[in-house]
Coordinates of C-alpha atoms in Angstrom, one line a residue:
M1 CA -26.0 -2.8 9.2
S2 CA -24.0 -1.9 6.2
D3 CA -21.3 -4.0 4.4
S4 CA -18.6 -1.6 5.5
A5 CA -19.9 -2.2 9.3
W6 CA -20.0 -6.2 9.3
M7 CA -16.3 -6.1 7.3
G8 CA -15.5 -4.2 10.1
E9 CA -16.5 -6.9 12.4
A10 CA -14.6 -9.5 10.0
L11 CA -11.5 -7.3 11.0
E12 CA -11.7 -7.6 14.4
L13 CA -12.3 -11.3 14.0
A14 CA -8.8 -11.3 11.8
A15 CA -6.9 -9.6 14.3
R16 CA -7.8 -12.2 16.9
A17 CA -6.0 -14.3 14.0
E18 CA -3.3 -12.5 14.1
A19 CA -3.0 -12.8 18.0
E20 CA -3.0 -16.2 17.8
G21 CA 0.1 -16.2 15.1
E22 CA -2.1 -17.4 12.5
V23 CA -2.7 -15.5 9.0
P24 CA -5.1 -12.5 9.9
V25 CA -8.1 -13.4 8.4
G26 CA -11.4 -12.9 9.5
A27 CA -15.0 -14.2 8.5
L28 CA -18.8 -14.0 9.6
L29 CA -21.9 -15.4 8.0
V30 CA -24.8 -13.2 8.5
R31 CA -28.5 -13.5 8.1
D32 CA -31.6 -11.4 8.8
G33 CA -29.4 -8.7 10.5
E34 CA -28.0 -11.5 12.5
V35 CA -24.6 -13.1 12.7
I36 CA -25.0 -17.0 12.4
G37 CA -21.4 -17.6 12.4
S38 CA -17.9 -16.5 12.5
G39 CA -14.8 -17.8 12.5
W40 CA -10.7 -16.6 12.2
N41 CA -8.0 -18.6 10.1
R42 CA -6.8 -21.5 12.8
T43 CA -4.9 -23.9 10.4
I44 CA -1.6 -23.6 12.4
A45 CA -3.6 -24.2 16.2
A46 CA -6.1 -26.6 14.6
H47 CA -3.4 -28.6 12.5
D48 CA -6.1 -28.5 10.4
P49 CA -5.7 -27.3 6.4
T50 CA -8.8 -26.6 6.2
A51 CA -9.5 -24.2 9.1
H52 CA -9.8 -21.4 7.3
A53 CA -12.0 -18.6 8.4
E54 CA -14.6 -19.2 6.0
I55 CA -14.6 -22.6 6.8
L56 CA -15.0 -22.3 10.8
A57 CA -18.0 -19.3 10.1
L58 CA -19.9 -21.9 7.7
R59 CA -19.2 -24.6 10.1
A60 CA -20.4 -22.6 13.2
A61 CA -23.8 -21.7 10.9
G62 CA -24.6 -24.6 10.2
A63 CA -24.2 -25.8 13.9
A64 CA -26.4 -23.0 14.7
T65 CA -29.2 -23.3 12.5
S66 CA -29.0 -27.2 12.3
N67 CA -28.5 -27.1 8.5
Y68 CA -25.8 -27.4 6.1
R69 CA -27.9 -25.0 3.7
L70 CA -27.6 -21.6 4.4
P71 CA -30.1 -19.4 2.0
G72 CA -30.5 -16.0 2.5
S73 CA -26.6 -15.4 4.1
T74 CA -24.0 -12.9 3.5
L75 CA -20.6 -14.4 4.0
Y76 CA -18.2 -11.5 4.9
V77 CA -14.6 -11.9 4.9
T78 CA -11.2 -10.0 4.8
L79 CA -9.5 -11.9 2.1
E80 CA -10.8 -12.9 -1.4
P81 CA -11.8 -16.4 -0.8
C82 CA -9.6 -20.1 -2.3
A83 CA -11.1 -22.4 -4.3
M84 CA -12.1 -24.7 -1.4
C85 CA -13.7 -22.1 0.6
V86 CA -15.6 -20.7 -2.8
G87 CA -16.8 -24.5 -3.0
A88 CA -17.8 -24.9 0.4
M89 CA -19.9 -21.8 0.1
I90 CA -21.6 -23.0 -3.2
H91 CA -22.7 -26.1 -1.5
A92 CA -24.1 -24.1 1.3
R93 CA -26.1 -22.0 -0.9
V94 CA -24.5 -18.6 0.5
E95 CA -26.4 -16.0 -1.5
R96 CA -24.0 -13.2 -1.1
L97 CA -20.2 -13.0 -0.6
V98 CA -18.2 -9.8 0.5
F99 CA -14.5 -9.7 0.7
G100 CA -12.4 -7.2 1.4
A101 CA -8.6 -7.5 -0.2
H102 CA -8.0 -9.3 -3.3
D103 CA -5.9 -12.2 -3.7
P104 CA -4.2 -12.5 -7.2
K105 CA -2.2 -15.5 -6.6
T106 CA -4.9 -18.0 -5.2
G107 CA -8.2 -15.8 -5.1
A108 CA -11.1 -18.1 -6.4
A109 CA -14.0 -15.0 -6.7
G110 CA -12.6 -13.4 -9.6
G111 CA -8.6 -12.8 -8.4
R112 CA -6.7 -15.8 -9.7
F113 CA -9.9 -17.5 -10.8
D114 CA -13.5 -17.2 -11.3
L115 CA -15.4 -20.4 -9.5
L116 CA -18.3 -18.2 -8.6
R117 CA -18.9 -18.2 -12.5
H118 CA -18.5 -21.4 -13.4
P119 CA -21.1 -22.6 -15.6
A120 CA -21.0 -25.9 -13.9
H121 CA -22.9 -24.8 -10.6
N122 CA -26.3 -24.8 -10.5
H123 CA -26.0 -21.8 -7.3
V124 CA -25.5 -18.5 -8.5
M125 CA -23.8 -16.4 -5.6
E126 CA -24.0 -12.4 -5.7
C127 CA -19.8 -10.9 -4.8
V128 CA -18.9 -7.8 -4.0
G129 CA -15.0 -7.4 -3.6
G130 CA -13.0 -4.4 -2.4
V131 CA -15.2 -3.4 0.6
M132 CA -12.5 -1.9 2.9
A133 CA -9.9 -3.0 0.9
E134 CA -7.1 -1.0 2.0
E135 CA -7.4 -1.8 5.6
C136 CA -8.1 -5.5 5.0
G137 CA -4.9 -5.5 2.9
E138 CA -2.8 -3.8 5.5
I139 CA -3.3 -6.1 7.9
L140 CA -2.2 -8.7 5.8
R141 CA 1.0 -6.8 4.7
A142 CA 1.5 -5.7 8.3
F143 CA 1.6 -9.5 9.1
F144 CA 3.9 -10.8 6.6
R145 CA 6.4 -8.2 7.1
A146 CA 7.1 -8.7 10.7
R147 CA 7.8 -12.1 9.5
R148 CA 10.3 -11.0 6.9

């Protein structure tokens, strides 16, 4: 499948978050053409500030593969990850990050910060941003418009 097709699946997960009253962000981890982990924001429901879509997808993938290292994987997420999530991806040795909407406030993959390129890291991750950016951004804009 293409990056856009996988991002479409991540958008479906974002819609699940929205249906639960969570900020609509969805993520999935793919390796060898198969989803090995998925998640959507659940910080409110889980009473857990770390329950971001990316973290939940990484946890599910680790459990599914019985390994905290996830080489050869691609993480698809509808919003540019924050510093916590980028750090977790680096520790998990995710090979590739593909995100939808840029986050100029807290994005850590080139938006506000670029932790992926920090020289202290010994793991280099490929990053592609802006895949289906309009669709990914619109679900977030609509969510926040409805709350104002």
